[in-house]
Coordinates of C-alpha atoms in Angstrom, one line a residue:
Chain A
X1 CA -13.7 2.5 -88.8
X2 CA -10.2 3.2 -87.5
X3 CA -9.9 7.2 -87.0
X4 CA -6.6 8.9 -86.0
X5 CA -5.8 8.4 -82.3
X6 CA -3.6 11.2 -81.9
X7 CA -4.4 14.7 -80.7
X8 CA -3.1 18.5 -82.6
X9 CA 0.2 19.3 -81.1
X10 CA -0.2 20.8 -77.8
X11 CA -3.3 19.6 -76.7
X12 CA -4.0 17.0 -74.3
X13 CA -6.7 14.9 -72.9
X14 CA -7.0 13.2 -69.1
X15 CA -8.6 10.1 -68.2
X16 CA -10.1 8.9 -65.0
X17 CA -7.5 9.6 -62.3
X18 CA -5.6 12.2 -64.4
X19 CA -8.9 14.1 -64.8
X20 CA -9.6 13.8 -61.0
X21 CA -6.2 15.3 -60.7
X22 CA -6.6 18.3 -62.2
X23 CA -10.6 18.6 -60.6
X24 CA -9.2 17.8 -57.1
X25 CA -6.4 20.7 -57.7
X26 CA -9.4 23.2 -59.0
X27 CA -11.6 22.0 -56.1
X28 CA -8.8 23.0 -53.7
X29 CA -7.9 26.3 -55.3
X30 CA -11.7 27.7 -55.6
X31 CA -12.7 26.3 -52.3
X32 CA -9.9 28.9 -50.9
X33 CA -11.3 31.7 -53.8
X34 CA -14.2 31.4 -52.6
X35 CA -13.5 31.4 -48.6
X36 CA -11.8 34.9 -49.4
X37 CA -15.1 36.1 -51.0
X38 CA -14.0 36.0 -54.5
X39 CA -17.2 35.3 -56.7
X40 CA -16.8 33.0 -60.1
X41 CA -17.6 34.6 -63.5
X42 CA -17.6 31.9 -66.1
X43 CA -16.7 33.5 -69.9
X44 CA -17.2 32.1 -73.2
X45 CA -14.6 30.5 -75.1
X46 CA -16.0 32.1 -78.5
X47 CA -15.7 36.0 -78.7
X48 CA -15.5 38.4 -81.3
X49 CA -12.2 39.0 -82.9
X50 CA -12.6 42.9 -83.4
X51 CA -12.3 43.7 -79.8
X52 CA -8.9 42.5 -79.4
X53 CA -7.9 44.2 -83.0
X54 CA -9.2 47.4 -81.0
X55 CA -6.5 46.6 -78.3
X56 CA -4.0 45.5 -80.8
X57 CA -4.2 48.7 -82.4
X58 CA -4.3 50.8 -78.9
X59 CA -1.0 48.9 -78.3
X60 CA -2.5 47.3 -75.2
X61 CA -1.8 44.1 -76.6
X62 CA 1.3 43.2 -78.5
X63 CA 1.4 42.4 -82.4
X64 CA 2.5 39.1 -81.7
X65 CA -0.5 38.3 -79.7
X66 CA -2.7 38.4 -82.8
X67 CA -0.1 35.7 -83.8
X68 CA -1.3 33.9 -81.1
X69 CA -5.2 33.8 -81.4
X70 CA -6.9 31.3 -83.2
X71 CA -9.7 33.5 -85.3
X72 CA -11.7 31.9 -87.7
X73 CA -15.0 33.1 -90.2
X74 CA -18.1 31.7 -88.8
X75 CA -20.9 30.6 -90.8
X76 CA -22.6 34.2 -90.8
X77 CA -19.2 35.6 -92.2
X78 CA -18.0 37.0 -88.9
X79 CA -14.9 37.2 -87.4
X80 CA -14.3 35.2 -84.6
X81 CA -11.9 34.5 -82.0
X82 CA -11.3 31.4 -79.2
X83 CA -10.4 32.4 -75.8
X84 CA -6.5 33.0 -75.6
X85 CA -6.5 34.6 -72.4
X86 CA -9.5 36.0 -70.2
X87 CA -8.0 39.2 -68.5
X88 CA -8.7 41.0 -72.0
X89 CA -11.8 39.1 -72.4
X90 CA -12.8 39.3 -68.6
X91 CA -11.9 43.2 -68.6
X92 CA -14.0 44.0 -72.4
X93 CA -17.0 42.7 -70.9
X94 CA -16.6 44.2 -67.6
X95 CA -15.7 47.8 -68.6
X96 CA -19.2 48.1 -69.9
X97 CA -21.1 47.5 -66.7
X98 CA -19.1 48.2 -64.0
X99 CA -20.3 51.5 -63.4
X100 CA -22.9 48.9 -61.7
X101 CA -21.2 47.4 -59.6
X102 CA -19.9 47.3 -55.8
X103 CA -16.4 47.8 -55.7
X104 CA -14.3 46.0 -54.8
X105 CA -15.1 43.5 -57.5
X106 CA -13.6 40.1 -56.6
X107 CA -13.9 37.7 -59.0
X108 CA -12.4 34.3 -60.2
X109 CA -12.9 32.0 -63.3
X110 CA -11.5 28.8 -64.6
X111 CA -11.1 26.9 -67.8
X112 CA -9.3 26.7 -70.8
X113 CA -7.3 29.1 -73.1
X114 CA -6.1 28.5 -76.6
X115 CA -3.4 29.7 -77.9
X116 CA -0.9 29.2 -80.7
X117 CA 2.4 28.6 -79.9
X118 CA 5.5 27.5 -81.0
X119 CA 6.4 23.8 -80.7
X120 CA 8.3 24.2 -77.7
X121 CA 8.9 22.5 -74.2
X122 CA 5.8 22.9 -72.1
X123 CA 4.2 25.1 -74.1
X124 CA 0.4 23.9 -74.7
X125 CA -1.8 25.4 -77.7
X126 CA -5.1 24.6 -75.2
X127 CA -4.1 24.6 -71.1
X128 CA -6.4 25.2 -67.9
X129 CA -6.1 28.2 -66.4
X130 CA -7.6 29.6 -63.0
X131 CA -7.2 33.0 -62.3
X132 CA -8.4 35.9 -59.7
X133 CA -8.7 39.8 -60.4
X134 CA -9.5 42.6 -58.2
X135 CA -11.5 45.1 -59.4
X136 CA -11.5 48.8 -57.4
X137 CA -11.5 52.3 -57.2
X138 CA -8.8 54.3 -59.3
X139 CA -5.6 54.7 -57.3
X140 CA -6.8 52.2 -54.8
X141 CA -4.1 49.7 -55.0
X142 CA -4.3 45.6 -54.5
X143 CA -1.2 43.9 -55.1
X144 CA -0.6 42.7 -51.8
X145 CA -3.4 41.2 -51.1
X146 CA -3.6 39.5 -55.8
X147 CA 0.1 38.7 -53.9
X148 CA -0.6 36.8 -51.3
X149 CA -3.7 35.1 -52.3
X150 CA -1.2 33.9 -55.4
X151 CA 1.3 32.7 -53.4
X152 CA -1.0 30.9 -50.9
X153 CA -2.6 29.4 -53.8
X154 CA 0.4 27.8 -54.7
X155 CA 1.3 26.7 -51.6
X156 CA -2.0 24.9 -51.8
X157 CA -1.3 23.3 -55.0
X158 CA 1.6 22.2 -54.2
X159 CA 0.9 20.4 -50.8
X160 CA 1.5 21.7 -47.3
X161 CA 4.1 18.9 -45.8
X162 CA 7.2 19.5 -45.1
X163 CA 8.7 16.9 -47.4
X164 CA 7.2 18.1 -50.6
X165 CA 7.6 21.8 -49.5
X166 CA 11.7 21.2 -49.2
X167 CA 11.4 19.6 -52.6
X168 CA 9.1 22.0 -54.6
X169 CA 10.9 25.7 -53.0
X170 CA 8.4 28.0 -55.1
X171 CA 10.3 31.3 -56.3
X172 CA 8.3 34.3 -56.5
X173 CA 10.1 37.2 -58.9
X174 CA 8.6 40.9 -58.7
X175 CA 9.4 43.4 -61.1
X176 CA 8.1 46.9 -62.1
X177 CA 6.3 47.3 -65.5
X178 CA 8.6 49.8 -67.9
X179 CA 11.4 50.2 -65.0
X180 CA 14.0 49.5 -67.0
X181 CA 12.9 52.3 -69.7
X182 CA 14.9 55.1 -69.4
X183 CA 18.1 52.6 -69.0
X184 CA 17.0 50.6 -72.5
X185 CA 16.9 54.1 -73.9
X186 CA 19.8 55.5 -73.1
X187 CA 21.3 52.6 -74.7
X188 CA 23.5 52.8 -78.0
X189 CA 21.2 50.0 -79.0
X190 CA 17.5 49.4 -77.4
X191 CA 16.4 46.5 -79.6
X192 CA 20.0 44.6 -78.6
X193 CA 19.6 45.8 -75.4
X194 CA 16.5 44.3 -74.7
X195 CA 17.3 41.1 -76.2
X196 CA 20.3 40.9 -74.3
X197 CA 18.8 41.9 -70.9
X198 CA 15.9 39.1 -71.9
X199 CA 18.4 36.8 -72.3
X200 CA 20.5 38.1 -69.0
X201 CA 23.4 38.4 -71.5
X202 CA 26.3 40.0 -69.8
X203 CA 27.3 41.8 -73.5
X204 CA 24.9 44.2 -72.2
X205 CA 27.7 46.5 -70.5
X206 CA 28.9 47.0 -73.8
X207 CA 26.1 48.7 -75.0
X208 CA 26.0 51.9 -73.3
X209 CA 23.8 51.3 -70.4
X210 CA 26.4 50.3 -67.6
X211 CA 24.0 50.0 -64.8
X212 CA 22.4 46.8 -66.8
X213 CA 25.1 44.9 -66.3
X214 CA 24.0 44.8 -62.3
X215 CA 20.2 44.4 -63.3
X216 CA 21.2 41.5 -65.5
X217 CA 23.0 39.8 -63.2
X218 CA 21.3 40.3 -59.7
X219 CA 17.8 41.8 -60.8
X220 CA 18.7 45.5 -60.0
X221 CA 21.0 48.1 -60.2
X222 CA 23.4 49.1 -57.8
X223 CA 22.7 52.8 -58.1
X224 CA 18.7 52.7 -57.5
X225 CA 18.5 56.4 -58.8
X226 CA 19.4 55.7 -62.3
X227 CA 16.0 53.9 -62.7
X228 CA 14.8 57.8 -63.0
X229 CA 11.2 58.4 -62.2
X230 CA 10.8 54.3 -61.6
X231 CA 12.8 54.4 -59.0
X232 CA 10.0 54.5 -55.8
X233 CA 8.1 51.8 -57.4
X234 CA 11.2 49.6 -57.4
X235 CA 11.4 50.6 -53.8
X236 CA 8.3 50.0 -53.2
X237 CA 8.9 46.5 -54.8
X238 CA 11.4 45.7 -51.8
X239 CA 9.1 46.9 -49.2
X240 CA 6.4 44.3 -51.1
X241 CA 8.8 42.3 -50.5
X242 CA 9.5 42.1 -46.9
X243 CA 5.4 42.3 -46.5
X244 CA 5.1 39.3 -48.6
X245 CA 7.9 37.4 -46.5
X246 CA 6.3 38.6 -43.1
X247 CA 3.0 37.2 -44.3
X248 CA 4.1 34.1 -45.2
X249 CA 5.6 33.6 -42.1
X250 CA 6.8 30.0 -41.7
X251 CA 6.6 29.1 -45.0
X252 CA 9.3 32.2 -46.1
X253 CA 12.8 31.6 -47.3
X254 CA 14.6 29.6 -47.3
X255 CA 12.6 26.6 -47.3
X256 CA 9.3 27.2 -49.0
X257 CA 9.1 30.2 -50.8
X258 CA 11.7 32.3 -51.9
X259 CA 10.9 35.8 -53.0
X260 CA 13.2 38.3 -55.4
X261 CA 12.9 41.5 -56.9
X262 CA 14.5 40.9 -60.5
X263 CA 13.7 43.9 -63.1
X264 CA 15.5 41.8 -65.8
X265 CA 12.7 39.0 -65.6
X266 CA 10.1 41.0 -67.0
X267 CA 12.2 43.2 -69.0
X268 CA 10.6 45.0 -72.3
X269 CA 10.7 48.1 -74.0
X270 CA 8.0 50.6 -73.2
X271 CA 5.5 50.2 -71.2
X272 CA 3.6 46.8 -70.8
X273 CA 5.0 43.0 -69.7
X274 CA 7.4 40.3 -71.4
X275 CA 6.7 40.7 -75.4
X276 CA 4.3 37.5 -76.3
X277 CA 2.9 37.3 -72.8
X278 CA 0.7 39.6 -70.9
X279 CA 1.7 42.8 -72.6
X280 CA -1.1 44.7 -70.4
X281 CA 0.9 44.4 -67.4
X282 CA 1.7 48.5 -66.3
X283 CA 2.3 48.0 -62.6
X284 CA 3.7 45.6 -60.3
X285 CA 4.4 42.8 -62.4
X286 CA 5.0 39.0 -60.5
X287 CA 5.8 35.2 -61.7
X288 CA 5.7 32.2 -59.9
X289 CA 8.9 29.4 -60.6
X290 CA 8.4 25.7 -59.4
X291 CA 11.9 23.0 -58.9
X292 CA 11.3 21.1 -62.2
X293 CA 10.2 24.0 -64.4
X294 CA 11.8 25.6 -66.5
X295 CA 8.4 28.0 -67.5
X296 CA 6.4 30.1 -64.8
X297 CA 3.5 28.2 -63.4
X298 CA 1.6 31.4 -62.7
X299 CA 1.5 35.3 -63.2
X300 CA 0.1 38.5 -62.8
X301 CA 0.2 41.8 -61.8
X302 CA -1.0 45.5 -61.6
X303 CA -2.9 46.5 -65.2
X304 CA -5.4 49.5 -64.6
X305 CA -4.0 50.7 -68.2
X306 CA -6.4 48.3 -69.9
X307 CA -9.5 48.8 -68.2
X308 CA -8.9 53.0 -69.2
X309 CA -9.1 51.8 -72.9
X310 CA -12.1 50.4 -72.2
X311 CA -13.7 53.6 -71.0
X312 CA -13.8 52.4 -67.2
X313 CA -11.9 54.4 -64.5
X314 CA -10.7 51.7 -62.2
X315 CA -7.7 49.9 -60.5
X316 CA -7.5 46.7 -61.9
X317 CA -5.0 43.3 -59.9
X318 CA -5.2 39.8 -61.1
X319 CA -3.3 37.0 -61.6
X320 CA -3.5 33.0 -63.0
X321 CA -2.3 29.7 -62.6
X322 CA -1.0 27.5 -65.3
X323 CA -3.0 24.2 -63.8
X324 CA -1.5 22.2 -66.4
X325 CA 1.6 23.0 -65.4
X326 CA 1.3 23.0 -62.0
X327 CA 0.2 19.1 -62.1
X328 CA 3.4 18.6 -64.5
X329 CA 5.5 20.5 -61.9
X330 CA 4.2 18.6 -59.0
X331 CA 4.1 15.0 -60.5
Chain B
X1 CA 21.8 20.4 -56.7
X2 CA 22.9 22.3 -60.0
X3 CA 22.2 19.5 -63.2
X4 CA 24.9 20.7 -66.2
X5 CA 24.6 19.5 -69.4
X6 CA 27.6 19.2 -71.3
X7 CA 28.0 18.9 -75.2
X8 CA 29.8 15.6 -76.3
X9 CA 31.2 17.6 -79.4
X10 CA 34.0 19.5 -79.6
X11 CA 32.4 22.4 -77.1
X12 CA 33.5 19.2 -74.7
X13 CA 37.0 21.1 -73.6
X14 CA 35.6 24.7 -73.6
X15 CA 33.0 23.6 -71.2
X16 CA 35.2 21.6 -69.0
X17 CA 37.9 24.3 -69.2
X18 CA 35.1 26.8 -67.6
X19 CA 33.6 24.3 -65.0
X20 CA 38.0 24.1 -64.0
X21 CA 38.0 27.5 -63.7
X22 CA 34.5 27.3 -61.4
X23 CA 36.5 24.7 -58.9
X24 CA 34.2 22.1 -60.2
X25 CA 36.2 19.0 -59.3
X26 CA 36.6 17.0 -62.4
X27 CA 39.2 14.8 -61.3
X28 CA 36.9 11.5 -61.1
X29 CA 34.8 12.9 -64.7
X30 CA 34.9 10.5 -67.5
X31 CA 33.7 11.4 -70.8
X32 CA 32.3 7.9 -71.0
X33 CA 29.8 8.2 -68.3
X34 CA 26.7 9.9 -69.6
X35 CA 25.8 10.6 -65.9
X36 CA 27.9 11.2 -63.2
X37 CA 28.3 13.5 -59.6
X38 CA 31.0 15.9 -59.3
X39 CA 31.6 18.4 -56.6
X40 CA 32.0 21.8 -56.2
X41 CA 33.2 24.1 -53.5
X42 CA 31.8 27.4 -53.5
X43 CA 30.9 30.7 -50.7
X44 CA 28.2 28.6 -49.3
X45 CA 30.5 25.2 -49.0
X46 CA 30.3 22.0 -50.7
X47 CA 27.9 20.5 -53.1
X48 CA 27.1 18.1 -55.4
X49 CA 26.7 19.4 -59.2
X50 CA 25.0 16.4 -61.2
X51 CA 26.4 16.6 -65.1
X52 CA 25.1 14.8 -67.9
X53 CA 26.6 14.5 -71.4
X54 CA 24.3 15.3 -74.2
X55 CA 24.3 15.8 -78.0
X56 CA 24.2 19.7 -78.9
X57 CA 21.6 19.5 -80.7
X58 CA 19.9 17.8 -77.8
X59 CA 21.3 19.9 -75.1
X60 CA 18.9 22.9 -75.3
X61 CA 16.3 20.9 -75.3
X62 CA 16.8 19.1 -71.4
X63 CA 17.6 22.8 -70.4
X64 CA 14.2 23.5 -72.0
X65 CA 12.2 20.8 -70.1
X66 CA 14.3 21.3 -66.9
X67 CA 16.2 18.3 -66.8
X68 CA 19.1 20.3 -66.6
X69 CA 19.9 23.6 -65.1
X70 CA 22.0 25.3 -67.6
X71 CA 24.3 24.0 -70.0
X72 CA 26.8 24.8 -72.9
X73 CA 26.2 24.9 -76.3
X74 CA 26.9 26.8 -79.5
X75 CA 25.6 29.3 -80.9
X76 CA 25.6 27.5 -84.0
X77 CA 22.7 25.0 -82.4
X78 CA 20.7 28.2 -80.4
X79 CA 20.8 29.8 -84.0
X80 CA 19.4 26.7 -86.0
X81 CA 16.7 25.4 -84.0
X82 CA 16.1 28.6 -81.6
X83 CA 15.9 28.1 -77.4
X84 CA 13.6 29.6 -75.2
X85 CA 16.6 30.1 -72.8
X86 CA 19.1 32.8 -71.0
X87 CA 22.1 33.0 -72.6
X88 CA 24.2 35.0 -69.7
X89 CA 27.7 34.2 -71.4
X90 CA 29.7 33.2 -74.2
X91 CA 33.2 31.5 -73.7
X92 CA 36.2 32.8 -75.2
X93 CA 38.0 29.5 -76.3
X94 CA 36.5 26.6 -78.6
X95 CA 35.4 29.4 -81.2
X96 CA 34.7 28.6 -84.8
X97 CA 33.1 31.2 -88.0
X98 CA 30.0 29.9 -89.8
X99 CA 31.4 31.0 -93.4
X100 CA 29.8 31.3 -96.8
X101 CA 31.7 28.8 -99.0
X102 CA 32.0 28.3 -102.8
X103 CA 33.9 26.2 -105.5
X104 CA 34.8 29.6 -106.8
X105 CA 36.1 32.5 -104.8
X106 CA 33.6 35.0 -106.8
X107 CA 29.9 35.9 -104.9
X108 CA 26.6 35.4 -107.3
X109 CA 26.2 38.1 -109.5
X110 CA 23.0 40.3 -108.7
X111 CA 19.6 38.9 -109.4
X112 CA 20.9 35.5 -109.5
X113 CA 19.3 32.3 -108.3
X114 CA 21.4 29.9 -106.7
X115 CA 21.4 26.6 -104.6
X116 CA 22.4 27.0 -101.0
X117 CA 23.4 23.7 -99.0
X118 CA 24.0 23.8 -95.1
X119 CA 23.3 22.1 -91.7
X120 CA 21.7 24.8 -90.5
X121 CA 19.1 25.8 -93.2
X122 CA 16.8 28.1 -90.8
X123 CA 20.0 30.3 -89.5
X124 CA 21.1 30.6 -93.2
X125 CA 18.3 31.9 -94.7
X126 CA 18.6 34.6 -92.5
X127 CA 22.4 35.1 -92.7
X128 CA 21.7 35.7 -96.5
X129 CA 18.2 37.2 -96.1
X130 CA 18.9 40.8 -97.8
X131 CA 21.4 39.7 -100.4
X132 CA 21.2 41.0 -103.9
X133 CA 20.6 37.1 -105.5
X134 CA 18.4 34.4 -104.1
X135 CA 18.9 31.2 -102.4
X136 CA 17.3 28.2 -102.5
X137 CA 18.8 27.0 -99.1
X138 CA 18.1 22.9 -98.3
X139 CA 19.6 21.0 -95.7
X140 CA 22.2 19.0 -96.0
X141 CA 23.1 16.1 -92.8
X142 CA 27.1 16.0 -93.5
X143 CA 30.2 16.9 -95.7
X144 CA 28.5 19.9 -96.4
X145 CA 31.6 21.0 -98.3
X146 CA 31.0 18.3 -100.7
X147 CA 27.8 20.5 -102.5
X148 CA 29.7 23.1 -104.4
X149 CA 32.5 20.3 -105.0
X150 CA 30.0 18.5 -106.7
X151 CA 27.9 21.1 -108.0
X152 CA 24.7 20.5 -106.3
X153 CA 24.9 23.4 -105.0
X154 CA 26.8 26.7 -105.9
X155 CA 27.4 27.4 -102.3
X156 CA 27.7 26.6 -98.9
X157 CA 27.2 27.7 -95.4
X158 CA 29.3 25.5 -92.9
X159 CA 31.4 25.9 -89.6
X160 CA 34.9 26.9 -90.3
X161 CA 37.4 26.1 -87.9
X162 CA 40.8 25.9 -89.2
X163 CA 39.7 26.2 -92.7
X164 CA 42.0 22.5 -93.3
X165 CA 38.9 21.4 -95.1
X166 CA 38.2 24.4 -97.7
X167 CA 41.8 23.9 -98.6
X168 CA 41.9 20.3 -99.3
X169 CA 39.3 20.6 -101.6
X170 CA 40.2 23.9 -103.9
X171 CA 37.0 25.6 -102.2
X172 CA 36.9 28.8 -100.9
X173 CA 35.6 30.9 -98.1
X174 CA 34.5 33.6 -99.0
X175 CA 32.4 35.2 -96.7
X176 CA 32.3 35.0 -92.2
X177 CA 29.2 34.7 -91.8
X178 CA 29.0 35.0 -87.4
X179 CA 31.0 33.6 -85.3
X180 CA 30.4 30.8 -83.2
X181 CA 30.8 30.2 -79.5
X182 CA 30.2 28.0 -76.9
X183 CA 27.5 29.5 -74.7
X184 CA 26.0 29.0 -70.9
X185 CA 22.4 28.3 -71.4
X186 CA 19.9 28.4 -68.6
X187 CA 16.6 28.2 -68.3
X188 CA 14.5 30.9 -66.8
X189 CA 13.4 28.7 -63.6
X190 CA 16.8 27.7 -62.7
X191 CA 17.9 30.8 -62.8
X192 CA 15.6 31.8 -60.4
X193 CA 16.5 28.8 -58.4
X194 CA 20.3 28.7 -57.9
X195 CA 20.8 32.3 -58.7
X196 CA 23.7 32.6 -56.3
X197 CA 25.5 29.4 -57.3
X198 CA 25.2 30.8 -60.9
X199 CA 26.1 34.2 -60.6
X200 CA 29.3 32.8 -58.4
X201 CA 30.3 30.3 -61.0
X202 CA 30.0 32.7 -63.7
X203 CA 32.2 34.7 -62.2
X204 CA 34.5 32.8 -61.1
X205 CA 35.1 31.9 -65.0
X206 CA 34.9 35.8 -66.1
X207 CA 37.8 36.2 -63.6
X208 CA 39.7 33.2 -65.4
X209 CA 39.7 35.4 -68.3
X210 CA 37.6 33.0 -69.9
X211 CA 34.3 34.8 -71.7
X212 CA 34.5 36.5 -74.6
X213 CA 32.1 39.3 -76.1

């Protein structure tokens, strides 16, 4: 019986040292999750599909997102959905029951999301993911520390000679959820503004919102005051900065790791991350570049917002790693 | 090292025009070579800037999987077949107008359904989405022009340049439809990478009046 050999577009399978590839790479990465006293929660790839209509209609997720999950009618005529990303999923079935629990709450998990998405370069439908979030008490912030366990993670993946680190320079871009608001608003034209600051299109200047033309090209503006009440986070952003680079010590800029505080990466309109992405994003926002890729190989970022919807008070930091396209990045 | 991809296509000059104005050194370039090292001087001092020559509709596509850097391309291609990529600048010279052409100089009358040929069927079904009468837009892979000559189709959506080719044949143009341009493409990653370099060679071409809006 000769059966179709190829697989759905998107999807991939490994065989013997490919698979011990991607194992050794997972090994490595909770081995070090672990050692920081991050405990592994393993979630379901099957969920219901209602829950994330819920956040759909909250606005906590984007409309395209629903675009993206693969739902289906099971056999008992309900609605489900696959796994498309497990911060949502992670944070439904936490908010619940973590009334219960000691906080902090570190926690990791691993495994595969599936997602549609457009027939583009490096962009799989099912892909490994690993990923860490820290889970606390309101106003009790952890981005440097989801920051530098990202980063180091990296570093890890990637290898820690010298010769591969001069050849794989990791870039690390910070940005502020929502910081370019005001700006986009005072536009003459938010949706073109947005689409032009997405696509770092200097035609921005000509749409009413002068100090763009700065972000767009550099990151930020040259007068930090017209961000309006976004302005301290963003300098809070640089002083994350400096903290990161001091921490990192010998593997800093400009070797190894380069680090830069770029609003127009993550720019969107409202509040929430890059449209299509991780829309739940309302704090410090970060993404992780390799030499060879032309996507982020990880991301993450601040995202208490979420958890409130849920009906649980807390300060929510994670972040994940794209380990599929960390092995492309680093073969 | 910065990787360029250049068009082979008649975006060719544009882009070589704007690497000029960079002080990329294109003395040694041949158009032949599909691969080749080139330098370039800029604040930080010398380096090598790797260019490659690529079909458009192929161009995007190498920025896409980080093959290349950045690259130029137009519009016309970004439109059609869409490009997860920055877009920081569009260059003045090499422009052309994707125009709405017929064997008659009169527009469909309202509520009529008509036959739309074009190389770029995706981007012309939303250039006439909203229009009082309906398309039925297929591709076509050349001589687009030739459709409402020989009536299999009522119109046509093709890049104008001079508009030579309209006259020859009695057809008309009677709608511009966008503009084209030829456009810096770069992918998110390499931005990130050789921000610097970019933002230096992009400005070094704004200053030799070079972009357009």
């Amino acid at each position: 019986m000769r059966l179709r050999s190829g697989l759905p577009l998107g999807v991939n399978a490994a065989f013997f040292d490919e698979a011990k590839r991607v194992r050794r790479l997972e090994a490595r990465l909770t081995e070090r999750l672990e050692g920081a006293g991050y405990d592994e929660v393993l979630l379901p790839i099957l969920d219901y599909y209602e829950p994330y209509q819920e956040l759909l209609g909250e606005r906590l997720l984007r409309g395209n997102q629903a675009d993206q999950l693969y739902r289906f009618v099971d056999r008992d005529g309900q609605l489900l959905a696959l796994r498309y990303d497990f911060t949502p999923m992670l944070a439904r079935l936490a908010a619940p029951q973590i009334g219960s629990w000691t906080l902090p709450a570190r926690l990791f998990y691993r495994g595969d999301v599936v997602r549609y998405q457009e027939p583009r370069p490096g962009r799989l439908r099912e892909s490994a993911q690993l990923g860490a979030e820290i889970l606390d008490a309101p106003d009790v912030g952890n981005e440097q520390e989801a920051l530098e366990l990202f980063v180091e993670l990296l570093l890890s993946a990637i290898g820690s000679d010298v010769a591969s680190a001069q050849e794989r320079p990791v870039e690390i871009v910070l940005g502020v959820a929502g910081a370019l608001d005001e700006l986009v608003a005072s536009s003459s034209d938010p949706a073109a503004t947005v689409e032009a600051l997405a696509r770092r299109d200097r035609r921005v200047a000509g749409l009413g919102a002068e100090p763009l033309l700065d972000v767009v090209k550099t990151g930020l503006p040259q007068d930090a005051s017209s961000l309006g009440e976004h302005a301290p986070a963003v300098e809070e952003l640089q002083q994350r900065r400096e903290r990161l680079l001091e921490a990192l010590g010998s593997d800093a800029a400009p070797r190894r790791v380069r680090v830069h505080v770029d609003l127009a990466e993550f720019a969107t309109f409202g509040s929430g991350g890059q449209e299509g992405e991780h829309p739940y994003y309302d704090g410090l926002m970060f993404r992780a570049y390799l030499a060879g890729a032309a996507q982020p190989v990880g991301n993450g970022g601040r995202y208490d917002g979420l958890f409130r919807a849920l009906g649980a008070d807390v300060s929510a930091t994670g972040f994940s790693l794209g380990l599929d396209q960390l092995l492309e990045a680093t073969s | 090292m910065i990787r360029i991809g250049l068009p082979k296509s008649r975006n060719l000059e544009s882009a070589l025009e704007a690497l000029r104005a960079a002080d990329v050194e294109l003395d040694g370039f041949s158009k032949r070579r599909l691969r080749q090292t080139v330098r370039w001087t800029g604040e930080d001092g010398t380096e090598d800037v790797e260019l490659f020559l690529l079909k458009d509709w192929d161009l995007p596509l190498y920025v896409e999987y980080g093959i290349a850097d950045c690259g130029f391309v137009g519009t016309d291609v970004l439109e059609e077949r869409g490009a997860d990529l920055l877009a920081p600048l569009r260059l003045a010279n090499g422009r052309s107008r994707m125009s709405l052409i017929g064997a008659t100089a009169e527009l469909p009358r309202d509520g009529a359904q008509i036959r739309v040929c074009s190389k770029y069927p995706q981007w012309t079904r939303r250039l006439l989405a909203g229009r009082p009468w309906g398309a039925e837009v297929f591709r076509l892979w050349g001589s687009v022009e030739l459709g409402p000559l020989l009536e299999l189709a009522e119109l046509a959506v093709d890049i104008v340049q001079t508009g030579a080719t309209i006259r020859e044949h009695d057809l008309h143009e009677l709608e511009i439809l966008s503009e084209i341009a030829p456009t810096l493409v770069v992918s998110r990653g390499a931005f990130q990478r050789h921000r610097k370099r970019l933002n230096e060679l992009m400005a070094r071409v704004e200053a030799a009046g070079l972009v357009g809006s």
